[in-house]
Coordinates of C-alpha atoms and ligand atoms in Angstrom, one line a residue:
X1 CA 11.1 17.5 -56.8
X2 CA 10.7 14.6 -59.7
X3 CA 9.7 13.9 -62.5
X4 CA 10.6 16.2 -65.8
X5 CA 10.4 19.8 -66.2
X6 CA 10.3 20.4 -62.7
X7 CA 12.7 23.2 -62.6
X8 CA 16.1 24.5 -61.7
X9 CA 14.5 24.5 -57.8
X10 CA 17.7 23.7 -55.0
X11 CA 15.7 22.7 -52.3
X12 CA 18.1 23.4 -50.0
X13 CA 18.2 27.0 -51.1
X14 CA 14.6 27.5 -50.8
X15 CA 14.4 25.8 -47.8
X16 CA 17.6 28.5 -46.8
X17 CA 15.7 31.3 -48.3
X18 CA 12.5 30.4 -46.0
X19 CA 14.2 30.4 -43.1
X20 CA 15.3 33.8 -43.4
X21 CA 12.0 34.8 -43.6
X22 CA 11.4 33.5 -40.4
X23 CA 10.8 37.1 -38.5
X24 CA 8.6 38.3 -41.1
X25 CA 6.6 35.1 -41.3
X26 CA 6.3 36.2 -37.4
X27 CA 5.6 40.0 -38.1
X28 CA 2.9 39.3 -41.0
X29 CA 0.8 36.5 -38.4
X30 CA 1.1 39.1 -35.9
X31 CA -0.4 41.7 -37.9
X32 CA -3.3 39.9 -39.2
X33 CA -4.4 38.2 -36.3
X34 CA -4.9 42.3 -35.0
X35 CA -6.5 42.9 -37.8
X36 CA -10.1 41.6 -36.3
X37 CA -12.2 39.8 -38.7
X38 CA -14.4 38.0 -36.9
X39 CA -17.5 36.2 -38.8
X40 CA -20.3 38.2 -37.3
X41 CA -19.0 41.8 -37.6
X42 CA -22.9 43.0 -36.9
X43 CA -23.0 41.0 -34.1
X44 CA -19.7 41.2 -32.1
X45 CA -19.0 44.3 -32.7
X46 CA -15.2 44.0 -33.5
X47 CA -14.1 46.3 -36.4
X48 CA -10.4 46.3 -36.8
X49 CA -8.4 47.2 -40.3
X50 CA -9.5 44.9 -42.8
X51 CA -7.2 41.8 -43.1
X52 CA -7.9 41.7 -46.9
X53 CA -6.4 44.8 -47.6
X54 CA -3.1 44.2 -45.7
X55 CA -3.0 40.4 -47.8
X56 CA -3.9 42.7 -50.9
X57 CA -1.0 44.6 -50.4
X58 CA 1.5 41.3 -49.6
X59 CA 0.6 39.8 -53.2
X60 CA 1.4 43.6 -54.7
X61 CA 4.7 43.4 -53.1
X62 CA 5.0 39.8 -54.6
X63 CA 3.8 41.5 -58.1
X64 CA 1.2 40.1 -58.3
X65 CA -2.2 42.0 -59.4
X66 CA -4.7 40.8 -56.7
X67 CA -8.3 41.1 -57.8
X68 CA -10.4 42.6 -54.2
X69 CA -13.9 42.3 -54.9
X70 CA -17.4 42.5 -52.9
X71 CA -19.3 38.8 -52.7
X72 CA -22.7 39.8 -54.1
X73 CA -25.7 37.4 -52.4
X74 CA -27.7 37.6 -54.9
X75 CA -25.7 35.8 -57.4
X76 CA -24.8 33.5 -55.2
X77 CA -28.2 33.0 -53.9
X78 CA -29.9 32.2 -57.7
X79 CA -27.5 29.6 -58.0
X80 CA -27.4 27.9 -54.2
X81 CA -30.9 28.6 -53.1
X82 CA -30.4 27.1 -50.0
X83 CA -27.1 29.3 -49.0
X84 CA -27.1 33.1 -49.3
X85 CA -27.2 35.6 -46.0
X86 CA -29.1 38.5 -45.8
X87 CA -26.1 40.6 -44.4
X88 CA -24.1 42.7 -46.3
X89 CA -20.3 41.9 -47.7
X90 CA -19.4 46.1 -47.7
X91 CA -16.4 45.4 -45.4
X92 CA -15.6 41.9 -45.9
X93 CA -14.7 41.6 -49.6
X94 CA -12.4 38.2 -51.3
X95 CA -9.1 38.6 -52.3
X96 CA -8.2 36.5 -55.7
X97 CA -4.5 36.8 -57.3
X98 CA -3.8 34.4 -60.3
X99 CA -0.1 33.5 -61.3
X100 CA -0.2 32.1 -64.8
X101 CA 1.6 29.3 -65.7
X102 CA 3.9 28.8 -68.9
X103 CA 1.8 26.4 -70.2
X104 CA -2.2 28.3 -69.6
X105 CA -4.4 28.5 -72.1
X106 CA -4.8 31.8 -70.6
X107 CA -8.9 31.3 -69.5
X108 CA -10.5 30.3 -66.1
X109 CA -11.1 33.2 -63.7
X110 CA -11.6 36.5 -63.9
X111 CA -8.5 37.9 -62.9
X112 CA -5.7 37.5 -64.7
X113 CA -4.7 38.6 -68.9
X114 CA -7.4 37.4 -71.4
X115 CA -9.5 36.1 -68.2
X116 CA -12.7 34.4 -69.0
X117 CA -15.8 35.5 -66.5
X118 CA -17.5 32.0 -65.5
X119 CA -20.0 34.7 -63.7
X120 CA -23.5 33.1 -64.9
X121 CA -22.4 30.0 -66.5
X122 CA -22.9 28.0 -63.6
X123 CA -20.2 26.6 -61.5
X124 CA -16.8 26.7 -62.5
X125 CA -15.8 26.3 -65.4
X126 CA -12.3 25.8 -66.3
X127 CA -10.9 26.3 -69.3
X128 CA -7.4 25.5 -68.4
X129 CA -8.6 21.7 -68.2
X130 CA -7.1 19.5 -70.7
X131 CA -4.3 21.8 -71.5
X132 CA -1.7 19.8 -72.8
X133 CA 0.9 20.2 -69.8
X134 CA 0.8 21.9 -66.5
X135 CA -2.1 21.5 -64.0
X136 CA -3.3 24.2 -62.1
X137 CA -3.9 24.2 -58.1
X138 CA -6.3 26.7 -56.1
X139 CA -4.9 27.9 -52.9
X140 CA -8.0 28.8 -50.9
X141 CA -7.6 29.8 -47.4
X142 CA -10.5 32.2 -45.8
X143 CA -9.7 35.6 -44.1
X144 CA -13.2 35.6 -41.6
X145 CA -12.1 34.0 -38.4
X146 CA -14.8 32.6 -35.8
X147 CA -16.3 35.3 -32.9
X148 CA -14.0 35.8 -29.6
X149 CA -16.6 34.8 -27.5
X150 CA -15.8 36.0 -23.8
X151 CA -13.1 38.4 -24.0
X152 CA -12.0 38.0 -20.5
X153 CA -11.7 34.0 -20.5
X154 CA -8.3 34.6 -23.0
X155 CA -5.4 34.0 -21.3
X156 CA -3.8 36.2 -24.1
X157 CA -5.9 39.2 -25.7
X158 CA -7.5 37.4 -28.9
X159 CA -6.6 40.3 -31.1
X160 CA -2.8 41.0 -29.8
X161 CA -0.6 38.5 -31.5
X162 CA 1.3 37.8 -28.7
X163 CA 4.6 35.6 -28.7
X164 CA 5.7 33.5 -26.0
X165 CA 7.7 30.1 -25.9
X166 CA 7.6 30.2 -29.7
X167 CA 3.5 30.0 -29.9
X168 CA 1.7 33.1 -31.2
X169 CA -1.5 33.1 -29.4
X170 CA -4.6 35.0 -30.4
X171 CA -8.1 34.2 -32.8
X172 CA -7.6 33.8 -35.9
X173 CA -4.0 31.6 -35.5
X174 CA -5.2 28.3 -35.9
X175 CA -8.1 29.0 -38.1
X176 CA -6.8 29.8 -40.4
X177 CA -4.6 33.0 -40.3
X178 CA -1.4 30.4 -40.0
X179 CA -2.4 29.1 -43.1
X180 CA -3.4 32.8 -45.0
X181 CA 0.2 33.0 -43.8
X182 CA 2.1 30.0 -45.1
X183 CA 0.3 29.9 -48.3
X184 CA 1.5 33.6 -48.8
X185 CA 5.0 32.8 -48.3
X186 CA 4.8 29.8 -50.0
X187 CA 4.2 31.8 -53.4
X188 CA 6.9 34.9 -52.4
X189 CA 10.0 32.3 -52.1
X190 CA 8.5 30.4 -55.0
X191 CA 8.9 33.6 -56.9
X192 CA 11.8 35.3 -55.8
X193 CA 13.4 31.4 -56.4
X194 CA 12.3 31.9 -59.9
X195 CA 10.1 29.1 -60.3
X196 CA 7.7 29.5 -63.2
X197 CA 4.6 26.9 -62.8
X198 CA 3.5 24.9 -66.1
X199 CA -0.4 25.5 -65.3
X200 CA -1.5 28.9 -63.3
X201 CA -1.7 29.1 -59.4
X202 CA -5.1 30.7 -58.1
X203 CA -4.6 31.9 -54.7
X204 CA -7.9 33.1 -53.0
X205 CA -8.5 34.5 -49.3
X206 CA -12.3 34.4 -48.9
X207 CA -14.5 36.1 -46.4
X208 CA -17.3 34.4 -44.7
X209 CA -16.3 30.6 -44.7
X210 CA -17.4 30.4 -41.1
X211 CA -20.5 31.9 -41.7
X212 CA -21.8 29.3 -44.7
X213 CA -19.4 30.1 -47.7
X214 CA -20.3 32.8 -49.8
X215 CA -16.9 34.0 -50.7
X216 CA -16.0 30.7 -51.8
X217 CA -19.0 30.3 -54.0
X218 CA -18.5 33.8 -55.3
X219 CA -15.0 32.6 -57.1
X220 CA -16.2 29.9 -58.1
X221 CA -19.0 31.3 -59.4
X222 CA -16.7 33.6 -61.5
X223 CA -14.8 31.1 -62.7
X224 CA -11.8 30.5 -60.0
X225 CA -11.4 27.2 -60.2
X226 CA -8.6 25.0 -61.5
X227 CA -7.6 21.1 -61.8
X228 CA -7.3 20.7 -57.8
X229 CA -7.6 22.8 -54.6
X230 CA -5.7 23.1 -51.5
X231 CA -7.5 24.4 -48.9
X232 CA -5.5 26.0 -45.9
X233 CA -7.6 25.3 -42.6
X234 CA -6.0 23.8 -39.8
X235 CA -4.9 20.0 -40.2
X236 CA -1.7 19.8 -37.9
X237 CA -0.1 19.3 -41.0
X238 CA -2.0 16.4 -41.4
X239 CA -3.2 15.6 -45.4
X240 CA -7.3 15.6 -45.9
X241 CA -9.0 15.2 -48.3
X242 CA -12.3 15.0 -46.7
X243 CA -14.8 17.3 -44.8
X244 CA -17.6 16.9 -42.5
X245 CA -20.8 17.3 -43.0
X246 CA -23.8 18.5 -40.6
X247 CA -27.1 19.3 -40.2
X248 CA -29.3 21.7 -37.7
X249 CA -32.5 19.9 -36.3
X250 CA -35.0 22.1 -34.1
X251 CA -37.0 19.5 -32.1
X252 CA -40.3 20.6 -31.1
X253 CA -41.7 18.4 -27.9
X254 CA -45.0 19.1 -26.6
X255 CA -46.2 17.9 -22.7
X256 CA -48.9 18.5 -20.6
X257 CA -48.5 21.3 -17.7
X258 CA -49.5 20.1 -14.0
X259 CA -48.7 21.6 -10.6
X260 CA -45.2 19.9 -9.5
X261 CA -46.8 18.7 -6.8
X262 CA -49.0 16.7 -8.8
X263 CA -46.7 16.1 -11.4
X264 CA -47.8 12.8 -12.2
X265 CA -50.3 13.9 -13.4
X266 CA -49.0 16.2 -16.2
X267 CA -46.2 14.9 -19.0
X268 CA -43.1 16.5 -19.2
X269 CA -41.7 17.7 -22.2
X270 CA -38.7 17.6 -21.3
X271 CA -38.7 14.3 -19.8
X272 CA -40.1 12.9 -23.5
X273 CA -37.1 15.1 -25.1
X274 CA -34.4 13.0 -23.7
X275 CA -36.2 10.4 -25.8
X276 CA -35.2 11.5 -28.8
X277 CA -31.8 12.3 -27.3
X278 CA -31.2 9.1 -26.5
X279 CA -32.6 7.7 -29.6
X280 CA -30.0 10.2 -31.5
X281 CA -26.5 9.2 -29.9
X282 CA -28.0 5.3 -30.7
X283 CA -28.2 6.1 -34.2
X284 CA -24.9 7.8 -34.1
X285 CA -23.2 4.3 -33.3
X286 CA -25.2 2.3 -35.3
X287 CA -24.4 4.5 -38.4
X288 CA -21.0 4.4 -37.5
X289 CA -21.1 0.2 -37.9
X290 CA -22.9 0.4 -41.1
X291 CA -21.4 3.4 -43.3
X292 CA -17.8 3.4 -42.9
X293 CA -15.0 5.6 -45.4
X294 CA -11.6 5.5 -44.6
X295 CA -10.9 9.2 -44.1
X296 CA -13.0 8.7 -41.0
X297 CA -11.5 5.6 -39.9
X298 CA -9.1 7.6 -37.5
X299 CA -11.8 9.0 -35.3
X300 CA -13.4 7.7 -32.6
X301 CA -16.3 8.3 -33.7
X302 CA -17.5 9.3 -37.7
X303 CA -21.2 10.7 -37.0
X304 CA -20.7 12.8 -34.5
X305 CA -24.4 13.9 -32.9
X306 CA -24.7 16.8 -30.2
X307 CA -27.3 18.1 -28.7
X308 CA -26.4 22.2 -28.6
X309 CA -29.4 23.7 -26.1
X310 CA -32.7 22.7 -24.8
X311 CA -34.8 25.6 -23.8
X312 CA -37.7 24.3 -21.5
X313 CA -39.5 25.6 -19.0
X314 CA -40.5 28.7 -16.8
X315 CA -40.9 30.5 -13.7
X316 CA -40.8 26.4 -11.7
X317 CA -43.3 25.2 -10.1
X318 CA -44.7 23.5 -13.0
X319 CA -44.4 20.4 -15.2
X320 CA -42.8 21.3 -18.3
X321 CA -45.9 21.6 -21.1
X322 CA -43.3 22.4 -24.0
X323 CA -39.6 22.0 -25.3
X324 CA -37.4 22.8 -28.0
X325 CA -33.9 20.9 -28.4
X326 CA -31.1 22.0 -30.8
X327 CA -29.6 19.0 -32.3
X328 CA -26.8 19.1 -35.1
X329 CA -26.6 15.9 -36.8
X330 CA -23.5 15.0 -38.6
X331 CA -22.6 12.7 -41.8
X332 CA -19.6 11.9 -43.5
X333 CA -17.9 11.2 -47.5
X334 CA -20.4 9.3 -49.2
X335 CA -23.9 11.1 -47.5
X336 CA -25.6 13.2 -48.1
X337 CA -27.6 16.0 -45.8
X338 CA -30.6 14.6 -47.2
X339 CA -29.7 11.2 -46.0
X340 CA -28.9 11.7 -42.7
X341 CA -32.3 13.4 -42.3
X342 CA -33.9 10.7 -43.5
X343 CA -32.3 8.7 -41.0
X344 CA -32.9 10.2 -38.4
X345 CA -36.7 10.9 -39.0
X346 CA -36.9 7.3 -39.2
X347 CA -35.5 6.6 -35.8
X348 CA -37.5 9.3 -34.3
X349 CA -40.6 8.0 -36.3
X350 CA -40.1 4.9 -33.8
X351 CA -39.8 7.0 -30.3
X352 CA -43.0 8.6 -31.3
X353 CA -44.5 5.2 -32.1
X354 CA -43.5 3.6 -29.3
X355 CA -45.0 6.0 -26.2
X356 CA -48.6 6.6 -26.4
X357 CA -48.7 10.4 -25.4
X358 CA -45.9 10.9 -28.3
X359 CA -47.9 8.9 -31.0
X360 CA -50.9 11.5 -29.8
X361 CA -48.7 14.5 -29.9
X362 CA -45.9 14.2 -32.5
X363 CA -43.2 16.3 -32.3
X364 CA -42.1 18.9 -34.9
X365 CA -39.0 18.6 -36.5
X366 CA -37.8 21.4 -38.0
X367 CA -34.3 21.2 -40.3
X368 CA -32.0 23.7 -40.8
X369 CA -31.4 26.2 -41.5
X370 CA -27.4 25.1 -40.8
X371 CA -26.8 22.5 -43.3
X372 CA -23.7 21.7 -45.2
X373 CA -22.7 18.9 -47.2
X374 CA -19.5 16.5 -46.4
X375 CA -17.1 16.2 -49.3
X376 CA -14.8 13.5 -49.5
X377 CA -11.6 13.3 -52.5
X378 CA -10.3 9.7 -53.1
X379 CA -7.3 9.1 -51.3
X380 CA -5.7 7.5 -54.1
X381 CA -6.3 10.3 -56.0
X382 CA -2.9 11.5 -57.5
X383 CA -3.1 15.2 -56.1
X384 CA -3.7 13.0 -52.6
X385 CA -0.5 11.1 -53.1
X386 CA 1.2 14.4 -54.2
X387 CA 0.6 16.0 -51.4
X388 CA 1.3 12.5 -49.3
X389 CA 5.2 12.7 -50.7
X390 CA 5.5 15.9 -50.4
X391 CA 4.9 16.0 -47.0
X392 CA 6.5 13.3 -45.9
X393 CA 9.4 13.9 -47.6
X394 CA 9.9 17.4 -45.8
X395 CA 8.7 16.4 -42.8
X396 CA 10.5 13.0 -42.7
X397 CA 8.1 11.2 -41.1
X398 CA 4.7 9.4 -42.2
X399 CA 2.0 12.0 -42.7
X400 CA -1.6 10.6 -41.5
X401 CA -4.5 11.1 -44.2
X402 CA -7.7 11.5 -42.5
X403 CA -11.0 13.9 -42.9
X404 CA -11.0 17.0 -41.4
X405 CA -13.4 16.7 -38.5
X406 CA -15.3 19.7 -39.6
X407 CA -17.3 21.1 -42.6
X408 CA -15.7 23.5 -44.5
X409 CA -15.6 25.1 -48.3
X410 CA -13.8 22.1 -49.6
X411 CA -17.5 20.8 -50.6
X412 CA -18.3 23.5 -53.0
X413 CA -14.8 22.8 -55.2
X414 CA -15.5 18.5 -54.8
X415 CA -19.9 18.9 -54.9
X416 CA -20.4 21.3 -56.9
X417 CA -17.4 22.0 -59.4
X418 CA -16.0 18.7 -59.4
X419 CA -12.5 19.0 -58.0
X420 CA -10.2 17.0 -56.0
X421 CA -9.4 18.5 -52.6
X422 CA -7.6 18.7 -50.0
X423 CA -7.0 20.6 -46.4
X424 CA -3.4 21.2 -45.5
X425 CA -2.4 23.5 -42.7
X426 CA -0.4 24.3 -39.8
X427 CA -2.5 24.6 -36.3
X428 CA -4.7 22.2 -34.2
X429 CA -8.3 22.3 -34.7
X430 CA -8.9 21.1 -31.5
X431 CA -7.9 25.1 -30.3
X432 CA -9.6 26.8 -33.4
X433 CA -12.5 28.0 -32.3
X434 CA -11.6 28.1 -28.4
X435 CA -10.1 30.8 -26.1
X436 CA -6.7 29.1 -26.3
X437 CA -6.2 29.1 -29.3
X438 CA -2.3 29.6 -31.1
X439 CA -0.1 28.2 -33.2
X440 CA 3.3 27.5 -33.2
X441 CA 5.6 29.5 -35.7
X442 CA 7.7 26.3 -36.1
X443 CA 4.7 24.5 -37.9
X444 CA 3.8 27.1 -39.9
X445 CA 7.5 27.2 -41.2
X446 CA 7.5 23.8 -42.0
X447 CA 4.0 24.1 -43.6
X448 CA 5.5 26.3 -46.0
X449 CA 8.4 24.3 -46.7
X450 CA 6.0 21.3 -47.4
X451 CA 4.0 23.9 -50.1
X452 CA 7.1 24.9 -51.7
X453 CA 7.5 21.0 -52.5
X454 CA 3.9 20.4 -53.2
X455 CA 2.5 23.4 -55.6
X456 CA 5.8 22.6 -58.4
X457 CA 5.1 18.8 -57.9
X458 CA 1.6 19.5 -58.9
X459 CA 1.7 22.3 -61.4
X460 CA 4.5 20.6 -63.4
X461 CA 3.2 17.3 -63.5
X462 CA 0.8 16.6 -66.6
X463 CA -2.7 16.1 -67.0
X464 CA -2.1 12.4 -68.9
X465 CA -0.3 11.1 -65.1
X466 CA -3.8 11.7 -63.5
X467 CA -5.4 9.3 -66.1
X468 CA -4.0 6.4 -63.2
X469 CA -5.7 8.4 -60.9
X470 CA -9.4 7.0 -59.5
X471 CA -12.2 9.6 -59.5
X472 CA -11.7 12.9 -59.0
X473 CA -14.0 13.7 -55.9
X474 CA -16.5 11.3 -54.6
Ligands
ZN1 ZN1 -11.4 27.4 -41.0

């Protein structure tokens, strides 16, 4: 740690005292990858103890007083029109604790002493901003973790935590139950070290990030913000400060039906679908030559297109007279949803232009209803370079700074509240999501060692060194 007023914090003692926490790191990922929480409760029927409570009761043993509270959609809804489910939160509430630092003004968020309620003000506001010392740093991290899928195609039941060759194995590990975890430890040897932060610590466990973001847009809806925001998903302990975005594109193809033995005389729908496929994974390189950002740089590719189902067709027999593709478009730092559509309604404007059965029958496209922004924070951004040093100081090594190849509820802190961000993690993202899925305990030790050298580098630095800093969020 540099820099004045950092503390009395012996690295090597906190690095000692993490370490001996090592089996209850273990115990604790164990635990709440049985606790089920999968995105879809409705739908997958999966109803284990609820996660939230068992991280309720891990900040009151920290003494902290967590705030558990029940997203409401209407709220969220009247200020995000386009996001907002129709299903209820009952079971699936956020978990918010705040830790105030020596030098709060006391306000922002609802949950700690003399808490303002930014419920109704619009989004965010802070009013720790500007304080003369200390900045304050959301933890955000989301409890929900992504459906099981095919139970039997685990190689390791998704919901027993099991341990073998030092990799804990199960859904939820990677994304982002590792994280939940490291964060949460983070804070408990921060404490019982006796740090005290200069500006407060906001730690949230959200529900429903996989499902759109509601319980990220209820804090900050009720003021849970602060002067930057780590978000624990899975980077590999990578640092980024960007986040995909995406949209859903229903392509509706109309053909003419004929017997297959006369099928030249009908026009397959399909047939005029791979078209517009084709015309898609074009656009997908020639975006990539003209809009570059450097947090994408790494990838092999930046706007990633796929083409999710095609439903076409009947009984056989028949030429295809109709067909529906599901296409999610992507976009990067620096777009927007509403460019991307544009861009690719151009490019299918010419397909349909081009073949004279298309110019006569247009297809319908239909956007939506998945659609979430990218968010990008500056690289150079001093909460970036933070983290950078911190990392690579603890790991030893050079840390890579890229996007995270995914969307994710970094956009609403960057779009919509005006935060820098960025996702830091243990856990691949290639396995989130998968039926392989674990992490190893070993990275989400040394995830925590990197946050117990990040959050005091942050929160005792002062506002005046971000001045250097370039934007914010972009
Ligand atoms: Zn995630």
């Amino acid at each position: 740690m540099t820099g004045e007023g950092q503390m009395n914090i012996d690295t090597a003692k906190l690095n000692a005292l993490i370490d001996s926490k090592r089996q209850a790191v273990l115990e604790f990922l164990r635990e709440a990858v049985s606790c089920s929480t999968p995105c879809n409760p409705e739908e997958s029927g999966f109803h284990g103890p609820n996660f939230q409570h068992l991280v309720a009761s891990k900040l009151t043993d920290m003494g902290f007083v967590p705030r558990v509270w029940i997203p409401e959609v209407k709220a969220i809804r009247s200020h995000y029109p386009t996001m907002g489910h129709t299903f209820t939160y009952e079971s699936r509430p956020n978990v918010v604790a705040v830790w105030r630092g020596t030098a709060s003004s006391g306000g922002g968020g609802n949950g700690g002493s003399g808490g303002g309620n930014g419920a109704g003000s619009g989004v965010g506001g802070n009013a720790d901003r500007g304080a003369g010392r200390g900045r304050s740093l959301v933890l955000n991290t989301h409890a929900d973790v992504y459906g099981p899928g095919n139970v039997d195609s685990w190689a390791y039941p998704p919901f027993a935590g099991r341990v073998e060759g030092g990799r804990v194995h199960g859904r939820g590990t990677v994304d982002a139950k590792g994280s939940v975890t490291a964060y949460l430890f983070a804070l408990q040897c921060l404490r019982e070290a006796g740090f005290e932060p200069a500006g407060d610590i906001t730690f949230q466990s959200v529900a429903d990030e996989e499902g759109g973001g509601n319980g990220t847009m209820a804090c900050i809806l009720e003021g849970y913000t602060g002067d930057a925001v780590l978000m624990g998903e899975p980077t590999g302990l990578a640092i980024s400060p960007g986040s995909r975005g995406a949209t859903h594109l229903r392509l509706r193809v109309v053909g003419q039906e004929a017997h297959a033995g006369l099928a030249y005389e009908g026009v397959n729908a399909i047939a005029k679908t791979t078209l517009y496929m084709q015309a898609l994974w074009q656009l997908e390189g020639e975006l990539d030559a003209k809009f570059k950002h450097p947090l994408w740089d790494p990838f092999p590719k930046a706007h990633t297109m796929n083409v999710e189902w095609i439903h076409s067709g009947g009984f056989g027999g028949v030429v295809p007279g109709f067909s529906e593709a599901l296409m999610a478009v992507g976009c990067i730092g620096g777009e927007s949803i509403a460019d991307v559509r544009r861009w690719v309604t151009e490019a299918f404007a010419k397909v349909t232009e081009a073949d004279p059965w298309l110019r006569e029958h247009p297809p319908e496209l239909i956007w939506g209803p998945l659609a979430f922004e990218p968010s990008a924070t500056d690289p150079r951004h001093p909460f970036v370079q933070t983290a950078v040093r911190a990392a690579r100081e603890v790991l030893g090594r050079d840390v890579p700074v890229h996007a995270l190849s995914a969307g994710s509820d970094m956009r609403f802190f960057c779009n919509q509240a005006g935060l820098p961000g960025l996702h830091f993690g243990p856990g691949d993202l290639r396995l989130a999501h998968s039926t392989r899925e674990f992490v190893e305990l070993d990275e989400v030790m040394a995830a925590i060692k990197v946050l117990i050298r990040l959050i005091p580098d942050w929160t005792m630095g002062r506002h005046e060194e971000d001045a250097a800093g370039s934007g914010r969020a972009s």
